[in-house]
Amino acid sequence: MATESRPTTAAPELLAYVDGLRVDADRMDGYAGRLRGAAETLDHCAEAPRWSGAVLERQATACVTAAIQLRAAAAALLAHAAQ
């Protein structure tokens, strides 16, 4: 992942918020991986409902989308701070 440069005039609180958004984005990517792992495990479990894998995959996709949006918000805040 590329790291954007930080404006030197931005408030420390804003930079901390941007860092928090990035951490949250990384966390959402991690959740997506865990959900996909659970879906794969359940696909091999005869007792699991057949629909469970698809539901978990949809949730994983939503996590990836959220991560993308969080990173975009962080980049927008940095761009705003640079103005």
mmCIF file of C-alpha atoms in Angstrom:
data_model
loop_
_atom_site.group_PDB
_atom_site.id
_atom_site.type_symbol
_atom_site.label_atom_id
_atom_site.label_comp_id
_atom_site.label_asym_id
_atom_site.label_seq_id
_atom_site.Cartn_x
_atom_site.Cartn_y
_atom_site.Cartn_z
ATOM 1 C CA MET A 1 0.000 0.000 0.000
ATOM 2 C CA ALA A 2 1.361 3.424 -0.924
ATOM 3 C CA THR A 3 1.779 5.971 1.802
ATOM 4 C CA GLU A 4 0.673 9.471 0.935
ATOM 5 C CA SER A 5 2.790 12.393 2.009
ATOM 6 C CA ARG A 6 1.522 14.354 4.960
ATOM 7 C CA PRO A 7 1.018 18.087 4.797
ATOM 8 C CA THR A 8 3.236 19.764 7.361
ATOM 9 C CA THR A 9 0.603 22.360 8.244
ATOM 10 C CA ALA A 10 -2.181 19.901 9.090
ATOM 11 C CA ALA A 11 -3.423 19.768 12.649
ATOM 12 C CA PRO A 12 -2.077 16.799 14.604
ATOM 13 C CA GLU A 13 -5.664 15.821 15.415
ATOM 14 C CA LEU A 14 -6.499 15.568 11.725
ATOM 15 C CA LEU A 15 -3.415 13.477 11.023
ATOM 16 C CA ALA A 16 -4.306 11.182 13.916
ATOM 17 C CA TYR A 17 -7.811 10.805 12.504
ATOM 18 C CA VAL A 18 -6.379 9.942 9.078
ATOM 19 C CA ASP A 19 -4.154 7.334 10.708
ATOM 20 C CA GLY A 20 -7.205 5.914 12.502
ATOM 21 C CA LEU A 21 -9.099 5.623 9.222
ATOM 22 C CA ARG A 22 -6.200 3.735 7.701
ATOM 23 C CA VAL A 23 -5.997 1.387 10.684
ATOM 24 C CA ASP A 24 -9.729 0.759 10.397
ATOM 25 C CA ALA A 25 -9.326 0.035 6.680
ATOM 26 C CA ASP A 26 -6.606 -2.509 7.417
ATOM 27 C CA ARG A 27 -8.841 -4.055 10.071
ATOM 28 C CA MET A 28 -11.708 -4.374 7.570
ATOM 29 C CA ASP A 29 -9.372 -6.111 5.110
ATOM 30 C CA GLY A 30 -8.436 -8.507 7.891
ATOM 31 C CA TYR A 31 -12.087 -9.204 8.670
ATOM 32 C CA ALA A 32 -12.689 -9.948 4.992
ATOM 33 C CA GLY A 33 -9.930 -12.530 5.037
ATOM 34 C CA ARG A 34 -11.295 -14.147 8.174
ATOM 35 C CA LEU A 35 -14.811 -14.276 6.734
ATOM 36 C CA ARG A 36 -13.530 -15.868 3.532
ATOM 37 C CA GLY A 37 -11.607 -18.422 5.580
ATOM 38 C CA ALA A 38 -14.745 -19.237 7.557
ATOM 39 C CA ALA A 39 -16.737 -19.585 4.338
ATOM 40 C CA GLU A 40 -14.187 -22.022 2.938
ATOM 41 C CA THR A 41 -14.201 -24.033 6.154
ATOM 42 C CA LEU A 42 -17.993 -24.210 6.153
ATOM 43 C CA ASP A 43 -18.010 -25.302 2.508
ATOM 44 C CA HIS A 44 -16.249 -28.479 3.662
ATOM 45 C CA CYS A 45 -18.569 -29.042 6.609
ATOM 46 C CA ALA A 46 -21.520 -31.294 5.796
ATOM 47 C CA GLU A 47 -23.538 -29.979 8.746
ATOM 48 C CA ALA A 48 -23.296 -26.316 7.693
ATOM 49 C CA PRO A 49 -26.206 -24.805 5.776
ATOM 50 C CA ARG A 50 -25.435 -24.511 2.063
ATOM 51 C CA TRP A 51 -26.223 -20.794 2.091
ATOM 52 C CA SER A 52 -23.686 -19.937 4.798
ATOM 53 C CA GLY A 53 -20.681 -19.672 2.483
ATOM 54 C CA ALA A 54 -22.448 -17.241 0.162
ATOM 55 C CA VAL A 55 -23.571 -15.089 3.082
ATOM 56 C CA LEU A 56 -20.055 -14.934 4.496
ATOM 57 C CA GLU A 57 -18.639 -14.088 1.075
ATOM 58 C CA ARG A 58 -21.100 -11.189 0.729
ATOM 59 C CA GLN A 59 -20.030 -9.918 4.135
ATOM 60 C CA ALA A 60 -16.367 -10.216 3.131
ATOM 61 C CA THR A 61 -17.068 -8.191 -0.007
ATOM 62 C CA ALA A 62 -18.785 -5.539 2.108
ATOM 63 C CA CYS A 63 -15.698 -5.383 4.344
ATOM 64 C CA VAL A 64 -13.431 -4.863 1.329
ATOM 65 C CA THR A 65 -15.734 -2.113 0.065
ATOM 66 C CA ALA A 66 -15.652 -0.440 3.473
ATOM 67 C CA ALA A 67 -11.848 -0.619 3.498
ATOM 68 C CA ILE A 68 -11.690 1.080 0.101
ATOM 69 C CA GLN A 69 -14.050 3.804 1.280
ATOM 70 C CA LEU A 70 -12.093 4.363 4.495
ATOM 71 C CA ARG A 71 -8.854 4.757 2.536
ATOM 72 C CA ALA A 72 -10.571 7.179 0.154
ATOM 73 C CA ALA A 73 -11.827 9.212 3.115
ATOM 74 C CA ALA A 74 -8.321 9.326 4.572
ATOM 75 C CA ALA A 75 -6.906 10.503 1.244
ATOM 76 C CA ALA A 76 -9.627 13.156 0.915
ATOM 77 C CA LEU A 77 -8.883 14.475 4.394
ATOM 78 C CA LEU A 78 -5.186 14.697 3.571
ATOM 79 C CA ALA A 79 -5.956 16.516 0.334
ATOM 80 C CA HIS A 80 -8.175 18.941 2.225
ATOM 81 C CA ALA A 81 -5.469 19.520 4.819
ATOM 82 C CA ALA A 82 -2.963 20.314 2.067
ATOM 83 C CA GLN A 83 -5.117 23.153 0.737
#
